[in-house]
Tab-separated table of C-alpha atoms in Angstrom:
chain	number	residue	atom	x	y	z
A	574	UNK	CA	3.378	-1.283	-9.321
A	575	UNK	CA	1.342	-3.877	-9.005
A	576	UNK	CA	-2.521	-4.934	-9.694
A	577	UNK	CA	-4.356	-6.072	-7.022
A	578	UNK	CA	-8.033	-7.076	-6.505
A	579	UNK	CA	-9.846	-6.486	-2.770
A	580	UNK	CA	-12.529	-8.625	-2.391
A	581	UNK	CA	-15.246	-7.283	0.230
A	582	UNK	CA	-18.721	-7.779	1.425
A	583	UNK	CA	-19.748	-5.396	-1.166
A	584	UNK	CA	-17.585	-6.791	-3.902
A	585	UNK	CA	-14.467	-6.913	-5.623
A	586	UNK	CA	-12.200	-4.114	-5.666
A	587	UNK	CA	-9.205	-3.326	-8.128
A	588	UNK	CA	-6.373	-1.879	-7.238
A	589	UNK	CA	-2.672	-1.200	-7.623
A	590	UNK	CA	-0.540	-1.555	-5.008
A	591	UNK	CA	3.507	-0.889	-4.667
A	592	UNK	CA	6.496	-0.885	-1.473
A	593	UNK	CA	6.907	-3.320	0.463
A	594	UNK	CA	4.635	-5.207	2.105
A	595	UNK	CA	5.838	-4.892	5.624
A	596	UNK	CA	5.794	-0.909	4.797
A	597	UNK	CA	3.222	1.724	6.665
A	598	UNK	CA	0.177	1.549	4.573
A	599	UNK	CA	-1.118	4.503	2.277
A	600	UNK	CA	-4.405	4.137	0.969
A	601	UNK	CA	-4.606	6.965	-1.632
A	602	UNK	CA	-8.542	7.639	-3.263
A	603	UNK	CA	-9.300	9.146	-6.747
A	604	UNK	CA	-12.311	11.434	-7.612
A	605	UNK	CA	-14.272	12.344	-10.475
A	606	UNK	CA	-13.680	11.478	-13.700
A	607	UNK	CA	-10.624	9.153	-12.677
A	608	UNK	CA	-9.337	6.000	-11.636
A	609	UNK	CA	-6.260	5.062	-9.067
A	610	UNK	CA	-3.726	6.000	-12.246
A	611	UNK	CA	-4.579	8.879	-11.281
A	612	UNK	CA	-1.924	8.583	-8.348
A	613	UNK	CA	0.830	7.151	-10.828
A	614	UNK	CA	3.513	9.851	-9.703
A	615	UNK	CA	2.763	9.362	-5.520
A	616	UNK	CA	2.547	5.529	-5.777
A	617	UNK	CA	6.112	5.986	-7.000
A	618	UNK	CA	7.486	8.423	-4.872
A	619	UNK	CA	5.905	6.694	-1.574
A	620	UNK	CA	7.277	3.261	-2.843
A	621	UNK	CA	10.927	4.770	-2.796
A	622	UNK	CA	10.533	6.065	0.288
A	623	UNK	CA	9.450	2.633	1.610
A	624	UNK	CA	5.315	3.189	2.131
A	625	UNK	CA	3.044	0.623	1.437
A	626	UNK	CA	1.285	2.142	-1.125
A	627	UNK	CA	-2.848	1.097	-2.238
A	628	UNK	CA	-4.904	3.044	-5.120
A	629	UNK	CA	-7.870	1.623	-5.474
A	630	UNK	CA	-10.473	2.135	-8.197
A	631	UNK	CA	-13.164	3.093	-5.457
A	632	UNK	CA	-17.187	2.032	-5.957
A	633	UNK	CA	-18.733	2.334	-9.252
A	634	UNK	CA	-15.471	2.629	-10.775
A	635	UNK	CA	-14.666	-0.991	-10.100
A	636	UNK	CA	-16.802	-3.237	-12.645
A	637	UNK	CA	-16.929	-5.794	-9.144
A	638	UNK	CA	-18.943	-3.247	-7.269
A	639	UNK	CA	-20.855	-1.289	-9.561
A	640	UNK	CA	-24.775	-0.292	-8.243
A	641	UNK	CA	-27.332	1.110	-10.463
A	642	UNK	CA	-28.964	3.057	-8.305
A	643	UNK	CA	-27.748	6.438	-6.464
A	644	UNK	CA	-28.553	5.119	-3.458
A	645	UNK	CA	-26.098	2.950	-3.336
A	646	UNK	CA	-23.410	5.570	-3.461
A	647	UNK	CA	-24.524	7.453	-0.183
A	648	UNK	CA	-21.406	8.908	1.809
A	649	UNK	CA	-21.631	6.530	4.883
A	650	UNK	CA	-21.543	3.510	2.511
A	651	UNK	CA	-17.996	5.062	0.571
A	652	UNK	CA	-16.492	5.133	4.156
A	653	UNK	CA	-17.502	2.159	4.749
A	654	UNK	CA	-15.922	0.575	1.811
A	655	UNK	CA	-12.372	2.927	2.654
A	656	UNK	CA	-12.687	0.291	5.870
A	657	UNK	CA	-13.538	-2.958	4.227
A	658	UNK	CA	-10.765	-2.844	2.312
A	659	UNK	CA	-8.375	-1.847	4.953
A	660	UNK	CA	-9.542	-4.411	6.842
A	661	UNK	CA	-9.189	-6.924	4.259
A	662	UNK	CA	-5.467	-5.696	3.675
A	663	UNK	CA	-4.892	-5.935	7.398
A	664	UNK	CA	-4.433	-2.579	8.546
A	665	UNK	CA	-5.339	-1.366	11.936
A	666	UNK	CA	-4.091	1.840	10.909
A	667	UNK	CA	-3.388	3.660	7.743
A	668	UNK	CA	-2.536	7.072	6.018
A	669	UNK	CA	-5.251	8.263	4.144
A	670	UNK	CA	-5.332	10.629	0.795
A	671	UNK	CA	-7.752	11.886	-1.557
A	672	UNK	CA	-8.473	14.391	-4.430
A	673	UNK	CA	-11.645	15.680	-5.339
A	674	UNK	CA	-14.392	12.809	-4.344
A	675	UNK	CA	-12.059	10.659	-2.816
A	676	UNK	CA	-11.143	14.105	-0.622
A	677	UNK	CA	-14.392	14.008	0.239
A	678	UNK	CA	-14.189	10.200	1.784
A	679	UNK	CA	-11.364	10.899	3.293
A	680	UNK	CA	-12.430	13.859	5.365
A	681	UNK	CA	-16.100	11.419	6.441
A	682	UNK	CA	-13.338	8.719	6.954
A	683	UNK	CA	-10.817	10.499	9.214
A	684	UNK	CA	-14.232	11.971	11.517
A	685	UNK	CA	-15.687	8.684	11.067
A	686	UNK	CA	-12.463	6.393	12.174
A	687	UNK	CA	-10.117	8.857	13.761
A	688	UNK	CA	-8.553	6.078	15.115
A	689	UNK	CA	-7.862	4.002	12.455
A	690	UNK	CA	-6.758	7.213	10.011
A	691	UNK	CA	-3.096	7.669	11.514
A	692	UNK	CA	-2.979	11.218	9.219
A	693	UNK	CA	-4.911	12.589	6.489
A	694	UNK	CA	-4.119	14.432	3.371
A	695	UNK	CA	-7.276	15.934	1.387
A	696	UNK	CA	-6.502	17.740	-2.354
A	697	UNK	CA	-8.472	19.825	-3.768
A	698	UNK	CA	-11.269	19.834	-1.677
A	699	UNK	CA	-12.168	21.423	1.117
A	700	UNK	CA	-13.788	19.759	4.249
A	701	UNK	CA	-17.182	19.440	3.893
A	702	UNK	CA	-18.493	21.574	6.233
A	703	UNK	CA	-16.308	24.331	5.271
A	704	UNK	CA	-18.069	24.160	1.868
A	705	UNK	CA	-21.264	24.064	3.113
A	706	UNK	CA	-20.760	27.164	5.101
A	707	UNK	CA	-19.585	28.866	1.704
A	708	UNK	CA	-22.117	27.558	-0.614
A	709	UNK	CA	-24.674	29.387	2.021
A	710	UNK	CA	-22.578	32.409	1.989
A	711	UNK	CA	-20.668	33.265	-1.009
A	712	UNK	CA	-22.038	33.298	-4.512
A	713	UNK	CA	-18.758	32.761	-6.226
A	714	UNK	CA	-18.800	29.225	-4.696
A	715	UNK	CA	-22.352	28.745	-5.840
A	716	UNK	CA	-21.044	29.301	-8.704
A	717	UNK	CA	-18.494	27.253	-9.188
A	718	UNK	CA	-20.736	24.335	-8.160
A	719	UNK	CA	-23.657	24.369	-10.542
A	720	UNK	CA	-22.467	22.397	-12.525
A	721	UNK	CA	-23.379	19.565	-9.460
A	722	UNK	CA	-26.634	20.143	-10.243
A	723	UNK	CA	-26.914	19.778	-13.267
A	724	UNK	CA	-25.252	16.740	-13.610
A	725	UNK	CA	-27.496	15.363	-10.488
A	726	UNK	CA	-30.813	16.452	-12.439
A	727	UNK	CA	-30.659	15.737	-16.174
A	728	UNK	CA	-30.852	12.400	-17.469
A	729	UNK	CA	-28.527	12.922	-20.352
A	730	UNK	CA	-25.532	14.065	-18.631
A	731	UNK	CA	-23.901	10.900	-19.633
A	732	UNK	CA	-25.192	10.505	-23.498
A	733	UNK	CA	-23.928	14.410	-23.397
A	734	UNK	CA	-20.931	13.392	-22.120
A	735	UNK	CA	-19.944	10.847	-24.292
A	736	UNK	CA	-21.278	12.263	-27.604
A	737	UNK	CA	-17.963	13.278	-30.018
A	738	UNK	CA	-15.563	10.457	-28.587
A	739	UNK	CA	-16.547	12.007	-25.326
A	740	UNK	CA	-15.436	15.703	-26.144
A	741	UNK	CA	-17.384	17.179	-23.042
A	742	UNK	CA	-15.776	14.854	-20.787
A	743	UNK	CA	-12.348	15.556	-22.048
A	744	UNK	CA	-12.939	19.009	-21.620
A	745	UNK	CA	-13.057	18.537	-17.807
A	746	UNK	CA	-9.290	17.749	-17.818
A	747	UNK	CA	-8.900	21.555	-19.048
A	748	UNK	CA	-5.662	20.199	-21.194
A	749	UNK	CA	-3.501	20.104	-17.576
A	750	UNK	CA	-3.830	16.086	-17.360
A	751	UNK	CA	-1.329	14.572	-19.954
A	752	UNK	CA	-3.092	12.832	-22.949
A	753	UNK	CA	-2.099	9.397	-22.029
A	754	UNK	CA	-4.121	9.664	-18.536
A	755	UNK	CA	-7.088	11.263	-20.082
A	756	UNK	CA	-7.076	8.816	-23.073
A	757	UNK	CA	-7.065	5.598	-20.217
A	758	UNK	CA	-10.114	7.691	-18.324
A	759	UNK	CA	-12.034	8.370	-21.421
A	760	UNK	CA	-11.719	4.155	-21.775
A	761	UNK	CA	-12.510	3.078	-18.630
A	762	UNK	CA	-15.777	5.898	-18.337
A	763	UNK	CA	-17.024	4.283	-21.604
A	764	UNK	CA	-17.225	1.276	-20.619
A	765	UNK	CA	-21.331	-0.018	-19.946
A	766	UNK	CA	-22.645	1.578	-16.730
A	767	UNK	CA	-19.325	3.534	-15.903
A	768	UNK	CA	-20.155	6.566	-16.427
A	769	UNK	CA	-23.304	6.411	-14.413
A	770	UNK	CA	-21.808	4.605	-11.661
A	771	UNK	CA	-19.421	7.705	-11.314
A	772	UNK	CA	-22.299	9.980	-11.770
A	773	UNK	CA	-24.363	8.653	-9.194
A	774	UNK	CA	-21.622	9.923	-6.872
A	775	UNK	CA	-23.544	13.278	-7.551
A	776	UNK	CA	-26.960	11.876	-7.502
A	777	UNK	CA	-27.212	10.068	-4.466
A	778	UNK	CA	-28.053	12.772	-2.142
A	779	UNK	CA	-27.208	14.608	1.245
A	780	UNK	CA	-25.032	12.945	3.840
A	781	UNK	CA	-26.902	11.109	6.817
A	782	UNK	CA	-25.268	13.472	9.041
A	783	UNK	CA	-23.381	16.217	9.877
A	784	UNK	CA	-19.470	15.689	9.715
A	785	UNK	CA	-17.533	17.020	12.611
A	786	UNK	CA	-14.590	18.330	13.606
A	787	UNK	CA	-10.861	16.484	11.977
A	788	UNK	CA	-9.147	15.431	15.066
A	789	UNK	CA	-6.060	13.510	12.937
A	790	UNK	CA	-3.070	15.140	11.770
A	791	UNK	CA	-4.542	17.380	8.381
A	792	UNK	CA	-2.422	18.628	5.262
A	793	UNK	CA	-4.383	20.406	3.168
A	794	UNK	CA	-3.258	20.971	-0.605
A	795	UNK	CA	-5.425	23.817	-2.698
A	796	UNK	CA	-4.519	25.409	-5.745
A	797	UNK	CA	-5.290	28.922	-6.724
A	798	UNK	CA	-6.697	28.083	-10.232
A	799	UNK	CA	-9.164	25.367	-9.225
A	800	UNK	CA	-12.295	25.808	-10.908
A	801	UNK	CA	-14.593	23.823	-8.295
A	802	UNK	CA	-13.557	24.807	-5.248
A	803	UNK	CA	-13.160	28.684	-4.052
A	804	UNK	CA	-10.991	30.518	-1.642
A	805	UNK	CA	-13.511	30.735	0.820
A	806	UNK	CA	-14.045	26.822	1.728
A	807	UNK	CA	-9.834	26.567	1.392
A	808	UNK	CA	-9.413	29.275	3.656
A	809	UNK	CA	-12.459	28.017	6.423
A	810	UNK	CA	-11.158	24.534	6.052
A	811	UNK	CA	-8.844	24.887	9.249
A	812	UNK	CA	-11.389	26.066	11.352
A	813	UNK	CA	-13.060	22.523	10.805
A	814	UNK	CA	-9.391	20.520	12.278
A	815	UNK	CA	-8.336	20.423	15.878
A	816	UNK	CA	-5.648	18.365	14.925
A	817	UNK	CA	-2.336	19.177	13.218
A	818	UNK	CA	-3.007	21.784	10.451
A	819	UNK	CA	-1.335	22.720	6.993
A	820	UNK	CA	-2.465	24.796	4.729
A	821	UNK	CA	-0.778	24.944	1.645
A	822	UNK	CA	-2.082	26.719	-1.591
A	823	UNK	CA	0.104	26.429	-5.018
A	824	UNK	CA	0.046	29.232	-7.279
A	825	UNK	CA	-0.930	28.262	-10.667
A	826	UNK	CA	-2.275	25.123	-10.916
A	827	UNK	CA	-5.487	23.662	-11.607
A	828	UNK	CA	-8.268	21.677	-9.774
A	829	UNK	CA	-5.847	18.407	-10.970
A	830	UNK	CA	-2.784	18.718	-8.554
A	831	UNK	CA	-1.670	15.277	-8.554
A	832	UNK	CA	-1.178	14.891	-12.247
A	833	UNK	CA	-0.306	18.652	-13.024
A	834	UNK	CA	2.441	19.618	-9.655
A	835	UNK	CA	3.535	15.962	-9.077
A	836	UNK	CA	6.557	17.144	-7.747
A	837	UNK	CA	5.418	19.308	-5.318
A	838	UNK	CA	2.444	17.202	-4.094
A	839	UNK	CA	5.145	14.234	-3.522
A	840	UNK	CA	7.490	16.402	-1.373
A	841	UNK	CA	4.495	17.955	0.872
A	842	UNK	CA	2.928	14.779	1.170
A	843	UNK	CA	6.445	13.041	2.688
A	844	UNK	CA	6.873	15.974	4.956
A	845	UNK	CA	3.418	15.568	6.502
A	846	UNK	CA	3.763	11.816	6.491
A	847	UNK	CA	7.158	12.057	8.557
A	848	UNK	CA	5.993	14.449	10.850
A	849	UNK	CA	3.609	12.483	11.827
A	850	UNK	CA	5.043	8.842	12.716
A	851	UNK	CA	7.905	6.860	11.646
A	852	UNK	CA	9.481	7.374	7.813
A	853	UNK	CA	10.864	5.852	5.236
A	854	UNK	CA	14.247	4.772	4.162
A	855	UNK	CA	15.326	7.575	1.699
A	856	UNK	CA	15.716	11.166	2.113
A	857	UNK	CA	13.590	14.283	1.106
A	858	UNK	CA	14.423	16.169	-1.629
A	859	UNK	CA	13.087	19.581	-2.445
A	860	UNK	CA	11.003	19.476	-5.721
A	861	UNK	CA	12.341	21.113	-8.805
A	862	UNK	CA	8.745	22.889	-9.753
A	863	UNK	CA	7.698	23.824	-6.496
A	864	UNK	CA	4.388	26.699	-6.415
A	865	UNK	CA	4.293	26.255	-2.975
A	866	UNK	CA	2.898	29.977	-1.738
C-alpha cells in the first residue's frame, strides 16, 4: 500500500492506493468516525487478487478539502467528489464500496452514475430510501437514530466528544475495532477542524432529491448486532435494486464489519466482484470465521 494524493476542483485528496495499476479499479469509501485505514484488510485482499485498489480519506476528512460550513457537505456534492476523483484516476468505470457514510455515497453514486459504477457493495447501511421508509414506520429504527440528531443540533458534540482523551468518541468503536485503528482515528479526529468537518456530514441537511431505484449489480452486507441500522431498512433494502441482489446478514457482529469479520467481508466481496465482470489472478478461498447466515 501506497499513499496517494487526488488533486480535484474541490481540492486535494489523500489516499492509499495498492494492485497494479493496469488492474480493474475499486474505489472503497469510509464513514463515520474513520479514515481509508479503515479498509486495511480489503485493500490487501483485492491487491492479491489483482484489483486496483483506492481508499480515499473522503471530504472533511482530508485536511486539502476541509469546509467549515455544513453546507458544503450536502449529498450531491459527496457524489460528486466519488467522480472527480475517478476521473482524475482515469476510470470510466469502477467498483464501488462503502460502510456507514461512505454506504451512503455509494448508493447516491450508483443511482446517480449507473453507468460509470460497474457494481456496488454498500456495508452497513441500508439504501436510503429503505431507511426512510423505516424511520416513518418503525420506532425501533427511530430509535436507533437519535443519536443523528443530537449530534446535528448541539453545538458541543465535538468539545463532548473529545473531553477525556476523547472517551465518548472511543466509545463508538464499542471495543470491536482493534486499538491500533481506533488510536490512529482518535489522532486524525483531533486534529483542528476534523472533527467538525466529519460532523457536518450530519449537519448539512436533507438530500436535494429523492434517490431512486439501484439498477447496478448490489451486494448488500448487514450484521445482526449493528446498533444504527435495524432489520427493517436491511430487510426493505432489496425492494429499492432492480439489479443483481444479495443479501447477506452475519450473525454476531457489530455495526464495524470491515474491521471486526475481515475475513468474511473479503470473500463476499470477491464473489460479487467476479460475478460481475472479469477477475483476478488468484483463487477464492473460503474464510476461516465465516457468520455468513
Amino acid at each position: 500500500m501506497t499513499e496517494l494524493n487526488i488533486s480535484t476542483a474541490a481540492g486535494v485528496f489523500d489516499a492509499i492506493v495498492a494492485g497494479p495499476p493496469e488492474g480493474r479499479p475499486v474505489l472503497l469509501l469510509h464513514g463515520f468516525p474513520q479514515t481509508g485505514l479503515a479498509w486495511q484488510r480489503q485493500i490487501a485482499a483485492l491487491a492479491a487478487h489483482g484489483y486496483r485498489v483506492l481508499a480515499p480519506n473522503q471530504r472533511g476528512y482530508s485536511p486539502g478539502v476541509r469546509p467549515e460550513r455544513p453546507e458544503g457537505y450536502h449529498i450531491s456534492i459527496l457524489v460528486d467528489d466519488v467522480v472527480a476523483m475517478t476521473e482524475e484516476l482515469g476510470w470510466a468505470t469502477f467498483d464501488l464500496v462503502g460502510h456507514d457514510w461512505g454506504g451512503a455515497v455509494a448508493w447516491w453514486t450508483a443511482d446517480a452514475h449507473p453507468g460509470r459504477v460497474r457494481t456496488l457493495t454498500v456495508v452497513s447501511t441500508p439504501h436510503p430510501g429503505a431507511l426512510a421508509d423505516s424511520l416513518r414506520t418503525d420506532e425501533n429504527q427511530r430509535d436507533r437514530s437519535r443519536y443523528m440528531i443530537d449530534w446535528r443540533e448541539t453545538p458541543a458534540t465535538e468539545d463532548d466528544m473529545l473531553a477525556n482523551d476523547a472517551e465518548k468518541l472511543r466509545s463508538i468503536y464499542a471495543g470491536r475495532i482493534p486499538q491500533a485503528g481506533v488510536d490512529a482515528y482518535i489522532r486524525h479526529l483531533s486534529q483542528p477542524g476534523a472533527l467538525t468537518a466529519a460532523l457536518n456530514w450530519y449537519r448539512a441537511g436533507r438530500p436535494e432529491r429523492a434517490i431512486g431505484v439501484i439498477e447496478v449489480p448490489t451486494l448488500y452486507v448487514w450484521s445482526t448486532q449493528d446498533t444504527a441500522f435495524g432489520p427493517a431498512a436491511a430487510q426493505e433494502t432489496g425492494q429499492w435494486v432492480n439489479g443483481p441482489y444479495r443479501f447477506e446478514a452475519l450473525q454476531g457482529v457489530s455495526h464495524w464489519i470491515p474491521e471486526e469479520a475481515p475475513e468474511t467481508l473479503n470473500h463476499l466481496l470477491l464473489e460479487h466482484l467476479h460475478a460481475h465482470g472479469e477477475y483476478g489472478t488468484t483463487a477464492i478461498t473460503p474464510p476461516t470465521d465465516s457468520r455468513i447466515r
